[in-house]
CSV table of C-alpha atoms in Angstrom, one decimal:
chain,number,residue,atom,x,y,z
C,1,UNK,CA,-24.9,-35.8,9.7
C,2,UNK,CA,-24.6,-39.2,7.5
C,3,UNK,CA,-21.8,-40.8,7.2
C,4,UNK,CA,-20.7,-42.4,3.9
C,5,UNK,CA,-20.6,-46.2,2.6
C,6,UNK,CA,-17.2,-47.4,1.6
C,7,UNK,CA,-15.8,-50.2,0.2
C,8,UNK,CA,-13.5,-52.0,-2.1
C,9,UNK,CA,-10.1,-51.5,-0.1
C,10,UNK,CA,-7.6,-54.4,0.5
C,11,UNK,CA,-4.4,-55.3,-0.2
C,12,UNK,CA,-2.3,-55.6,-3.5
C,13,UNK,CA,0.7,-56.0,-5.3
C,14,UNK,CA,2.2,-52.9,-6.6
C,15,UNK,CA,1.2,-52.5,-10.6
C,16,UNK,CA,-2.1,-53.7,-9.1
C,17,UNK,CA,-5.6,-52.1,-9.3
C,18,UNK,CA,-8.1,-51.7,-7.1
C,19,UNK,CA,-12.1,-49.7,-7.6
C,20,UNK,CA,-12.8,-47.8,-4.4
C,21,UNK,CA,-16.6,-47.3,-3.8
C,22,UNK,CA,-18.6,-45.1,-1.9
C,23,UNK,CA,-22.5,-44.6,-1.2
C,24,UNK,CA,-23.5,-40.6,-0.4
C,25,UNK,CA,-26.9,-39.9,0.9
C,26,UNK,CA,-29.7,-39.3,-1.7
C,27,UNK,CA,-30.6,-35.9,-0.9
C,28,UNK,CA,-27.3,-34.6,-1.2
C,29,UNK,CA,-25.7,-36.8,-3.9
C,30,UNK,CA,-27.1,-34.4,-6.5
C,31,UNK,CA,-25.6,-31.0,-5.0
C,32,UNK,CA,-22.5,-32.0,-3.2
C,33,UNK,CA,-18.8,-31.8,-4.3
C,34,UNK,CA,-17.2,-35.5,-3.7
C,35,UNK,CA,-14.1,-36.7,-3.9
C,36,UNK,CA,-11.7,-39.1,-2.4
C,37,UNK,CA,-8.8,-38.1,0.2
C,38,UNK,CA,-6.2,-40.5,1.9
C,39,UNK,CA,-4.1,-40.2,5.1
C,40,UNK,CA,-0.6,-41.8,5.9
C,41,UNK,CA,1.4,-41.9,9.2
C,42,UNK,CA,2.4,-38.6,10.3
C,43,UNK,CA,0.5,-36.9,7.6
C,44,UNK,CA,-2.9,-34.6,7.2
C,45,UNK,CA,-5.5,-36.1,5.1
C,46,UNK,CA,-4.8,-34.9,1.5
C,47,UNK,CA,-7.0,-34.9,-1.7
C,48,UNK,CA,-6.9,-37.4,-4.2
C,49,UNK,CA,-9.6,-37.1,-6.5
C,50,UNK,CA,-12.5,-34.9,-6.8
C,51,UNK,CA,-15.5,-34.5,-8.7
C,52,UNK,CA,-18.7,-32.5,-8.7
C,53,UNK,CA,-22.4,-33.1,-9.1
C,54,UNK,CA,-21.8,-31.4,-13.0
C,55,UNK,CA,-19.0,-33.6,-13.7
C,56,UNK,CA,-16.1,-31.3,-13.1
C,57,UNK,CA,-12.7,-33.2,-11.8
C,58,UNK,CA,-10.1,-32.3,-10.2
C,59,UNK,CA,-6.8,-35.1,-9.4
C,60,UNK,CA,-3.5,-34.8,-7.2
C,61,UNK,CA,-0.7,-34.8,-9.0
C,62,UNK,CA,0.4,-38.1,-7.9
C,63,UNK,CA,-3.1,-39.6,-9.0
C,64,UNK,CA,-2.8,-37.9,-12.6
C,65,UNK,CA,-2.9,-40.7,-15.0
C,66,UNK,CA,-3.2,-43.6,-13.2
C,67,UNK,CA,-6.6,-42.9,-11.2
C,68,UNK,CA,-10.2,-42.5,-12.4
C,69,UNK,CA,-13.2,-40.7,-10.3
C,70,UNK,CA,-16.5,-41.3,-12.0
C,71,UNK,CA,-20.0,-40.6,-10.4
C,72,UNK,CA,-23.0,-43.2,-10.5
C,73,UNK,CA,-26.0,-41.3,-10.2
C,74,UNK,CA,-28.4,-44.0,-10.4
C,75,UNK,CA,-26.6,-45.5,-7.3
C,76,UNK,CA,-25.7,-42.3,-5.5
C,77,UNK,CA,-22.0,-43.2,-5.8
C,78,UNK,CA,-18.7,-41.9,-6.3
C,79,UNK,CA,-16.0,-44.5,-7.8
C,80,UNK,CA,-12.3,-44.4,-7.4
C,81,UNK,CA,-10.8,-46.7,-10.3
C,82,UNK,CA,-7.0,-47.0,-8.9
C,83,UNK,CA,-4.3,-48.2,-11.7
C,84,UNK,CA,-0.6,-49.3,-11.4
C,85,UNK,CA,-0.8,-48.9,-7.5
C,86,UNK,CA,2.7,-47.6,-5.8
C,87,UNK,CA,4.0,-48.6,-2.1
C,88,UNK,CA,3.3,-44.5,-2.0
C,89,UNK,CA,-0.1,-45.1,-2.8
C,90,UNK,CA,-0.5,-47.4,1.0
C,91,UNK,CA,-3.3,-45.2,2.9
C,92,UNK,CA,-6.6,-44.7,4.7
C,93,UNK,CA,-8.5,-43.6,2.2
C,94,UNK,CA,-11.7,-41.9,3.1
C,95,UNK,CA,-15.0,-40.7,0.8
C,96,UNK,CA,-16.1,-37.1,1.7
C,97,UNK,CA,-19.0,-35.0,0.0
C,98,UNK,CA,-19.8,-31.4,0.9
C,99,UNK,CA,-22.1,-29.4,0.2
C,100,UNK,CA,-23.3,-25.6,1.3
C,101,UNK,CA,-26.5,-25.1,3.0
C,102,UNK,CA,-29.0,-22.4,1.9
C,103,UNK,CA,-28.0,-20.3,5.5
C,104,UNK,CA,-24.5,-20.6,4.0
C,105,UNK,CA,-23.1,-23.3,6.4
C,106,UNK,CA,-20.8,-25.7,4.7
C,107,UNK,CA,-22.1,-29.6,5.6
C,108,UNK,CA,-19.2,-32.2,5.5
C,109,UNK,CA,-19.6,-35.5,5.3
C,110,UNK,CA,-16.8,-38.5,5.7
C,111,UNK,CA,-16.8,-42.1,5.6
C,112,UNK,CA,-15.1,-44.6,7.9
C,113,UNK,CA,-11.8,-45.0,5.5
C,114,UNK,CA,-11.1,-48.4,4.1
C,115,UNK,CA,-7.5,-49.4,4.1
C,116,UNK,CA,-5.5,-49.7,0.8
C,117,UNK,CA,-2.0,-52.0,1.3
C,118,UNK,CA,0.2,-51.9,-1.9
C,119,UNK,CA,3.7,-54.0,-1.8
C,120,UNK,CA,6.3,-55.0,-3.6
């Protein structure tokens, strides 16, 4: 399966921003859930931010307030706007969109992760 496109990771200061980016396939943009997950040292990939094809959003408690998933569907993208960035918030993050088939399999997609370095 296709992998997804992302970008806009890098290194800031902490109360910094940063827009995470990331390019789904066409033909499953329109059905798929997407969302944005992150992975630290010595931990499982957790949720950050989700949000379906219909607009409904879902956030970690730790992103509540300070990050902002949007959908582009002109671009086939899903948007991470990241506010007031924490050491805590220092991660792989990765773009994933899934989507269920119409034999009932469940299709996964991921992206490569792009780094995200927040310091003091």
């Amino acid at each position: 399966q296709e992998q997804l496109v992302e970008s806009g990771g890098g290194s800031v200061q902490a109360g910094g921003s940063l827009r995470l980016s990331c390019t789904a396939p066409r033909s499953i943009f329109g059905v798929a859930a997407t969302g944005w997950f992150r992975q630290v040292p010595g931990s499982q990939r957790d949720m950050v931010a989700a949000i379906t094809s219909v607009g409904n959003i879902n956030y970690a408690d730790s992103a509540k307030g300070r990050f902002t998933i949007s959908r582009n569907d002109a671009k086939n993208s899903v948007d991470l706007q990241m506010n007031s960035l924490k050491p805590e918030d220092t991660a792989v993050y990765y773009c994933n969109a899934r989507r269920t088939t119409s034999d009932h399999r469940t299709l996964s997609y991921w992206g490569q992760g792009t780094k995200v370095t927040d310091s003091s």
